[in-house]
Short mmCIF file of C-alpha atoms and ligand atoms in Angstrom, two decimals:
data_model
loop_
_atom_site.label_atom_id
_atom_site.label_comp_id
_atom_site.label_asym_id
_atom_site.label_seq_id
_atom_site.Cartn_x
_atom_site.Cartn_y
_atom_site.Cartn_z
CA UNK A 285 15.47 4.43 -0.96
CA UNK A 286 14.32 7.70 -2.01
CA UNK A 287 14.52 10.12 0.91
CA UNK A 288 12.46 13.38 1.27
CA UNK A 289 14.62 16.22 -0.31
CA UNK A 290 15.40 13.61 -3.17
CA UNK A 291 11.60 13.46 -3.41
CA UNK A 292 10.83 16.72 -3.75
CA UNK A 293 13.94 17.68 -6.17
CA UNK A 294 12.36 15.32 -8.18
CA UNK A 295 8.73 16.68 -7.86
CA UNK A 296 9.60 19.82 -9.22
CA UNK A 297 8.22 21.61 -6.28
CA UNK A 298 9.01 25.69 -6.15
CA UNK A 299 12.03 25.60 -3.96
CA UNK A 300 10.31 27.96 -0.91
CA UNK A 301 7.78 25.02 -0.77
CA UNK A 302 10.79 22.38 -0.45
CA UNK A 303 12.28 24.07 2.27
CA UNK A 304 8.82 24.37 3.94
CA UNK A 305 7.98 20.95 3.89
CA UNK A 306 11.35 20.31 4.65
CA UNK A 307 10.98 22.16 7.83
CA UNK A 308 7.93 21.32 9.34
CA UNK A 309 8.41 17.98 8.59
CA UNK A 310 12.04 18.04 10.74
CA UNK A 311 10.13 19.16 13.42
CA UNK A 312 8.74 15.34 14.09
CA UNK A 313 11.61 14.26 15.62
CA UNK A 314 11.70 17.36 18.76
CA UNK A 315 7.69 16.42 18.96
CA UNK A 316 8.43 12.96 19.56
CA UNK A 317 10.98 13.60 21.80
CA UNK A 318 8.78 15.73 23.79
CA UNK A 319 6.19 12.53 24.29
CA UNK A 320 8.42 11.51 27.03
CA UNK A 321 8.61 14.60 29.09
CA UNK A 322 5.21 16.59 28.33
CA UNK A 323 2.95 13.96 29.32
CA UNK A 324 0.64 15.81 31.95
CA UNK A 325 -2.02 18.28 31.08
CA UNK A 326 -1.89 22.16 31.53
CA UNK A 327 -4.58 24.23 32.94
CA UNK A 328 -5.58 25.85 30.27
CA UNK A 329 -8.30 25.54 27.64
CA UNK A 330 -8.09 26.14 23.92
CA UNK A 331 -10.52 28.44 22.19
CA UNK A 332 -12.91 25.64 21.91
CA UNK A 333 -13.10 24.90 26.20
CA UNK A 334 -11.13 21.43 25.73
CA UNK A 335 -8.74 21.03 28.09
CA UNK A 336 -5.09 21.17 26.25
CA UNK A 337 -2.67 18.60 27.05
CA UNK A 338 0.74 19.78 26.97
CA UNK A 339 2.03 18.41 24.43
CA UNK A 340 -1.02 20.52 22.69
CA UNK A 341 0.94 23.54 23.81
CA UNK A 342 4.47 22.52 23.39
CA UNK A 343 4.10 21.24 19.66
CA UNK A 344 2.29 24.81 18.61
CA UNK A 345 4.93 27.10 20.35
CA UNK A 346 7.42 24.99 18.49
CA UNK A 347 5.94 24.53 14.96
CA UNK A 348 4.67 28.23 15.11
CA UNK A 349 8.22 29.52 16.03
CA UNK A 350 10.39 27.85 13.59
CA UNK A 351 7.34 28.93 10.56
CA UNK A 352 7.60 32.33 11.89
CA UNK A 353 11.38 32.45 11.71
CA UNK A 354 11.41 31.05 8.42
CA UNK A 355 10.67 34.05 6.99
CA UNK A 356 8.36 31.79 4.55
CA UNK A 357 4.93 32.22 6.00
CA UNK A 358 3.21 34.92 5.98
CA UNK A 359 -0.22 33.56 7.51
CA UNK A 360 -0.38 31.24 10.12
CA UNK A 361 -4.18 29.67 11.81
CA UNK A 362 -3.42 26.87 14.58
CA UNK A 363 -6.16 25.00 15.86
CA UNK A 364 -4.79 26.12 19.16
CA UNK A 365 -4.68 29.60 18.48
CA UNK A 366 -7.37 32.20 18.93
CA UNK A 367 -6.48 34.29 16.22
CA UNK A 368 -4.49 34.19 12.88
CA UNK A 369 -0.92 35.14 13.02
CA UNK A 370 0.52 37.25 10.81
CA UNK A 371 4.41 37.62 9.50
CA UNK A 372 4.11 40.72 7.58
CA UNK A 373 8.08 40.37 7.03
CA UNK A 374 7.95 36.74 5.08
CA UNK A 375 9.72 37.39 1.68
CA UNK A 376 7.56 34.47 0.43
CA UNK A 377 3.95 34.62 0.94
CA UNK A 378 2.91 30.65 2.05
CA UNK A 379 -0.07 30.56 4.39
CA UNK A 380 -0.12 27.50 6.65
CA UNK A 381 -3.56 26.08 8.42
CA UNK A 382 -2.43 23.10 11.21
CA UNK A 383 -3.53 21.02 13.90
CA UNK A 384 -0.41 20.66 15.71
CA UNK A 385 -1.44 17.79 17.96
CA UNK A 386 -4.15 16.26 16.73
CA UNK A 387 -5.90 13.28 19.02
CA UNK A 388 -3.86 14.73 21.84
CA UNK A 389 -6.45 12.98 24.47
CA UNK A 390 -4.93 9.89 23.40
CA UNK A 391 -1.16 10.46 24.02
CA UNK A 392 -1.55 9.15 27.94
CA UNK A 393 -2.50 5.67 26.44
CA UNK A 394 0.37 5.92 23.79
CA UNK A 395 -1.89 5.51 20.89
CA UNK A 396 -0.88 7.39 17.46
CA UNK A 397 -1.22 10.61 17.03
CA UNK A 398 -0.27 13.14 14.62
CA UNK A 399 0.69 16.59 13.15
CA UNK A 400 -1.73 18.11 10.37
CA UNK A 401 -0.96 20.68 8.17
CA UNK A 402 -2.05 22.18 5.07
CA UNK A 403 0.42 24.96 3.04
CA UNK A 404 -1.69 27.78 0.47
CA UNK A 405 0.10 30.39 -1.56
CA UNK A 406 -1.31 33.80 -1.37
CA UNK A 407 -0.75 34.53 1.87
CA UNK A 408 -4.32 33.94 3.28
CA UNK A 409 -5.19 31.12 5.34
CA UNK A 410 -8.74 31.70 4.43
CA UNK A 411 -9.34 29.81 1.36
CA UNK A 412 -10.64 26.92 -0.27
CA UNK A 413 -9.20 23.40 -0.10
CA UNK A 414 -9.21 22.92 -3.27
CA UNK A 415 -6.40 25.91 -3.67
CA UNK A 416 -4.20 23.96 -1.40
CA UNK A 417 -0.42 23.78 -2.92
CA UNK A 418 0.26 20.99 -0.05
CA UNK A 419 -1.21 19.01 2.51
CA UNK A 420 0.59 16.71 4.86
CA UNK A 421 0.65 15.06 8.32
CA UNK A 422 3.11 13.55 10.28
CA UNK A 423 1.96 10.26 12.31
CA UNK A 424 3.93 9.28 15.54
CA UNK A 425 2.99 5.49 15.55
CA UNK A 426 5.23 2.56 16.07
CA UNK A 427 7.38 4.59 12.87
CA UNK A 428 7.25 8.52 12.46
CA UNK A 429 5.84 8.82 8.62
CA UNK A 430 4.87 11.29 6.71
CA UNK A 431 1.43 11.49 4.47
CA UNK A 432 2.37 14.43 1.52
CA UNK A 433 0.78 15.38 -1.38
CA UNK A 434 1.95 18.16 -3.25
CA UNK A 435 -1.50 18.09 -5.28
CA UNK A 436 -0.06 15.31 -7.58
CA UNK A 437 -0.73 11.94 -5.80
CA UNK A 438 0.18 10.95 -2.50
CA UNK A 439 3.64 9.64 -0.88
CA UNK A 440 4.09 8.16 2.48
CA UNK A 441 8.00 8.39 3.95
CA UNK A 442 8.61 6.66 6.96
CA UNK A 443 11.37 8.50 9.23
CA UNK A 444 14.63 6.39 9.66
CA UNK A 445 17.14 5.96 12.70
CA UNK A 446 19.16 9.42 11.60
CA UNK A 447 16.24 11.37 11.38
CA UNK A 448 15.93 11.17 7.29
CA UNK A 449 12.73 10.46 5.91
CA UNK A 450 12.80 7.74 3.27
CA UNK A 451 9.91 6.79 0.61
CA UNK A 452 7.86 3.78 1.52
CA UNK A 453 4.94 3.99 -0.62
CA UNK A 454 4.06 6.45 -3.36
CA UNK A 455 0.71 6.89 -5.78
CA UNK A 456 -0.74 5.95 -2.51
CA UNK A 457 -4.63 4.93 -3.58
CA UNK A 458 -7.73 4.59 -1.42
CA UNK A 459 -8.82 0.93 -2.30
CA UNK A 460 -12.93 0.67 -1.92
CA UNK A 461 -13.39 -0.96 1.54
CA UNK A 462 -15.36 -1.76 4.24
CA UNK A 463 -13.67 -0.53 7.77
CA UNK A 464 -16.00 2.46 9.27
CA UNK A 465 -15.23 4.91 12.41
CA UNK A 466 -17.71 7.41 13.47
CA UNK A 467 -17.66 10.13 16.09
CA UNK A 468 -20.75 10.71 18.60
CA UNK A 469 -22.46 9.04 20.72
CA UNK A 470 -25.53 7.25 18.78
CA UNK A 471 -27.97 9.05 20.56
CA UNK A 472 -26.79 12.01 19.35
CA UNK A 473 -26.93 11.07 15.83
CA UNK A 474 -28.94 12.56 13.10
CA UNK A 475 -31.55 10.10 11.39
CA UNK A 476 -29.42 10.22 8.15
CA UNK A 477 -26.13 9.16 9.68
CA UNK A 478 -27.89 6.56 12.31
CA UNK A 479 -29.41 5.23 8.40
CA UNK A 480 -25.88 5.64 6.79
CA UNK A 481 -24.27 3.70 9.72
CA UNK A 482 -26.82 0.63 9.07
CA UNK A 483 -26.94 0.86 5.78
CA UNK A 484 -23.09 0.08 5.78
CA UNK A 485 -23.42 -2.24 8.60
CA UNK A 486 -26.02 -4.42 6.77
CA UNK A 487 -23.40 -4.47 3.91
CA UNK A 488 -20.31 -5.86 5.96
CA UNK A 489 -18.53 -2.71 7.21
CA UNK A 490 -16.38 -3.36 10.31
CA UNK A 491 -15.86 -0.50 13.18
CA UNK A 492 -12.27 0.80 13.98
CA UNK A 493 -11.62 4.21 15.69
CA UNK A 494 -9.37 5.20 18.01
CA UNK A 495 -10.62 8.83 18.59
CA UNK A 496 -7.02 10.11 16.77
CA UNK A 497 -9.19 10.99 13.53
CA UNK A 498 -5.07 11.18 11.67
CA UNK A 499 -4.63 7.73 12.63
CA UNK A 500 -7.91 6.78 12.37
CA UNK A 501 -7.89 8.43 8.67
CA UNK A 502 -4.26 7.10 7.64
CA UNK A 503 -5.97 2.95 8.61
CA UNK A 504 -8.81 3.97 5.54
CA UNK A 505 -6.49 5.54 3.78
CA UNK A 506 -4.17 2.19 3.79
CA UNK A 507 -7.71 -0.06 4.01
CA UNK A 508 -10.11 1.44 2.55
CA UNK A 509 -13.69 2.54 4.29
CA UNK A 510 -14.79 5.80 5.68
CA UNK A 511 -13.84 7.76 8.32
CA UNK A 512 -17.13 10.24 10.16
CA UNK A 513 -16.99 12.58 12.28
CA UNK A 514 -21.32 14.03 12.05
CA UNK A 515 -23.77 16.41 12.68
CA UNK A 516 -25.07 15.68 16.21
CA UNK A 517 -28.55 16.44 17.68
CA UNK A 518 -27.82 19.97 18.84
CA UNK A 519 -24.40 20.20 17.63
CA UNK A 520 -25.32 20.63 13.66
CA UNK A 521 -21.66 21.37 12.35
CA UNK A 522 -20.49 18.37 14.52
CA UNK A 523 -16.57 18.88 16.61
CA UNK A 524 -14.24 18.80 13.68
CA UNK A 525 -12.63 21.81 12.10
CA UNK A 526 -13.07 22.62 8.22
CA UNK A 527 -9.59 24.56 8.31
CA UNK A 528 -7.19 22.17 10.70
CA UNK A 529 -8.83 18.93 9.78
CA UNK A 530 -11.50 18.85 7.10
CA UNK A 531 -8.86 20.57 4.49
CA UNK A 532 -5.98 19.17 4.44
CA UNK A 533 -6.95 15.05 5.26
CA UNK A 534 -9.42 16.07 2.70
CA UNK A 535 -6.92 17.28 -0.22
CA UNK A 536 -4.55 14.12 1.11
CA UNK A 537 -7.63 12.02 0.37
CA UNK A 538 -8.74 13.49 -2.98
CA UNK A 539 -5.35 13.15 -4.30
CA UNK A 540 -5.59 9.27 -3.14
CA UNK A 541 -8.86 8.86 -5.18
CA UNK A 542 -11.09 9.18 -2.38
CA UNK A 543 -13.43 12.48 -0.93
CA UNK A 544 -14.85 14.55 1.46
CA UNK A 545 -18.03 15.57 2.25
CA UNK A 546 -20.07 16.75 4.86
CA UNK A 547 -23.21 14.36 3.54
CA UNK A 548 -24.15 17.08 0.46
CA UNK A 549 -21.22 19.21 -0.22
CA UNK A 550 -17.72 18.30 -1.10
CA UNK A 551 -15.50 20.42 1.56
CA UNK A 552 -12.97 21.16 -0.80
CA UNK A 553 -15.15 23.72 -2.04
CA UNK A 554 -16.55 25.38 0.80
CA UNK A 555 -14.91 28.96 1.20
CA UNK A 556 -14.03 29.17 5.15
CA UNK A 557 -15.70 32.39 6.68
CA UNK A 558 -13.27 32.03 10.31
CA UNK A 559 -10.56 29.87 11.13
CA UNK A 560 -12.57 28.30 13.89
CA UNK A 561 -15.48 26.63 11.96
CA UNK A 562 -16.34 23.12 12.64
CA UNK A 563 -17.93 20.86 9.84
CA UNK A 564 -19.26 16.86 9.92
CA UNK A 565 -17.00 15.12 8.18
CA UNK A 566 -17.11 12.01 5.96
CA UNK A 567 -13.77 11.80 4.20
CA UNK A 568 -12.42 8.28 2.66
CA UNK A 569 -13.20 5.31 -0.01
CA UNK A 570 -15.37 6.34 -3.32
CA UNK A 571 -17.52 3.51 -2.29
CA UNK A 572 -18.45 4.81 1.10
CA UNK A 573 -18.71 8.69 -0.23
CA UNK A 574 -21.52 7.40 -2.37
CA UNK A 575 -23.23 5.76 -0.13
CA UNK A 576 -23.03 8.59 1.96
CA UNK A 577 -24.22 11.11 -0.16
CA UNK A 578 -26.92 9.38 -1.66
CA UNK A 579 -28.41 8.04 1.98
CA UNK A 580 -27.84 12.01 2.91
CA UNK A 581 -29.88 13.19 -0.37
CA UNK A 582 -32.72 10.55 0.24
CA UNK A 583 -33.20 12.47 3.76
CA UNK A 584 -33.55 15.78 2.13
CA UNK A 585 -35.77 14.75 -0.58
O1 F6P B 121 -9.15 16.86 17.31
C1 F6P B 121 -10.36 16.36 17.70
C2 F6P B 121 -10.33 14.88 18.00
O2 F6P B 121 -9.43 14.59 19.03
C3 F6P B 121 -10.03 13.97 16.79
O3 F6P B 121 -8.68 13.67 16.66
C4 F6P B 121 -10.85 12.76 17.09
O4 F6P B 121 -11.26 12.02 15.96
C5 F6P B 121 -12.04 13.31 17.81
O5 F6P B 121 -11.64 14.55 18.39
C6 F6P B 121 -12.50 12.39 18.87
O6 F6P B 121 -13.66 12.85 19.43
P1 F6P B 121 -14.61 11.91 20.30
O7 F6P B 121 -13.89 11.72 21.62
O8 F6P B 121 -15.86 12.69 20.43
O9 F6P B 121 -14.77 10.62 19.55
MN1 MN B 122 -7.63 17.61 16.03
#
């Protein structure tokens, strides 16, 4: 089976980008490790007030150590970082935008979880999606695999017993389906989402979310369906990030044949003005995305 480096040799990816990848995707196997002995929560708070777990912590010491001494990044934004880090020394000029840990409530009840992390050129991690050169995340479920897309379709590698990542799937596609997950509590909701969420209802669609919006994503990625994350009544720009999580699952599920949105603009193209913003997120099937959008424009109208 086709492992990783094979994969990329063959992808004619620039050969700083390779040994990128390479790298952050190595770093799965110390993360999962670390599972077993950073299970407790620290007393601290990220820069959003939630409280970080440790393996929150541990994973962005870890990742932001080895990209730093790779001498390959020049930017770096963590979700878990206040500010952007800079490498003024890199001799290549990558910028890298991650969620370390994302759904890290969830790793006490040994549901999946997972690494996110999108790679620019340029050396600025403010930019658009759509200027992404790669976006990938690693999921720690039952397997360790890894969701890449180097902007031309979309591979999944599943991690073997030695550590070496080997190709299970590739010109991965969003099918149209019918599995929905949504963030919020419904009172909270907006009157276009509660209307989005029946209209979809009324048609079939089947709830699944775990609150790990990586593993929730990579079920509609396999499935098909939509995955939401919305505006809330006095929360307008909703709890996800456009940088750490709206970018890169987004580019992942363009590539696939799906979108993103945030119910009237495609999130690709939004140009970030801080690392911190939050967006509502609808990201997965064609089918859904319509729906979406049109339900969302009906509201405006
Ligand atoms: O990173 C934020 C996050 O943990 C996502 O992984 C997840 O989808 C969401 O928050 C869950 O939020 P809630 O508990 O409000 O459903
Ligand atoms: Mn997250």
């Amino acid at each position: 089976m086709t492992t990783l480096h094979e994969y990329l040799e063959s992808a004619d990816c620039e050969p700083d980008l390779c040994t990128l990848i390479k790298l952050i995707a190595e770093q799965a196997q110390p993360i999962r490790e670390a599972f077993i002995t950073h299970q407790a929560y620290v007393e601290s708070e990220n820069v959003y007030g939630e409280r970080q777990a440790a393996m929150d912590t541990w994973s962005d010491e870890l990742i932001t150590r080895v990209l730093g001494e790779s001498g390959l990044v020049r930017e770096l934004s963590s979700e878990e970082q206040d500010e952007i880090r800079t490498f003024p020394r890199a001799k290549a000029d990558y910028a890298v935008v991650m969620d370390p840990m994302d759904g890290s409530s969830l790793i006490q009840t040994n549901l999946a979880v997972g690494t996110i992390v999108g790679i620019f050129g340029g050396g600025k991690v403010l930019q658009r999606g759509r200027g992404l050169k790669a976006a990938l995340y690693m999921l720690y479920g039952p397997m360790t695999t890894l969701t890449l897309t180097l902007g031309k379709g979309v591979c999944i590698f599943a991690m073997d017993h030695g550590g070496v990542y080997r190709l299970l799937e590739q010109d991965v596609r969003i099918p149209d389906g019918n599995l929905y997950g949504t963030g919020g509590g419904r009172p909270d909701w907006t009157d276009p989402h509660t209307a989005f969420i029946a209209a979809i209802e009324a048609n079939g669609a089947k709830l699944r979310y775990t609150g790990s919006y990586v593993a929730d994503f990579h079920q509609i990625l396999k499935y098909g369906g939509i995955y939401c994350y919305p505006a809330l009544k006095g929360k307008p720009t909703g709890k996800l990030r456009l940088l750490y999580e709206a970018i890169p699952i987004g580019f992942i599920a363009e590539q696939a044949g799906g979108a993103i949105t945030d119910g009237s603009v495609d999130l690709l193209d939004v140009e970030p003005t801080e690392p911190h913003q939050r967006t509502p997120i609808y990201v997965g099937s064609m089918n859904m995305i319509r729906r979406a959008k049109e339900i969302f424009e009906r509201s405006r109208a």
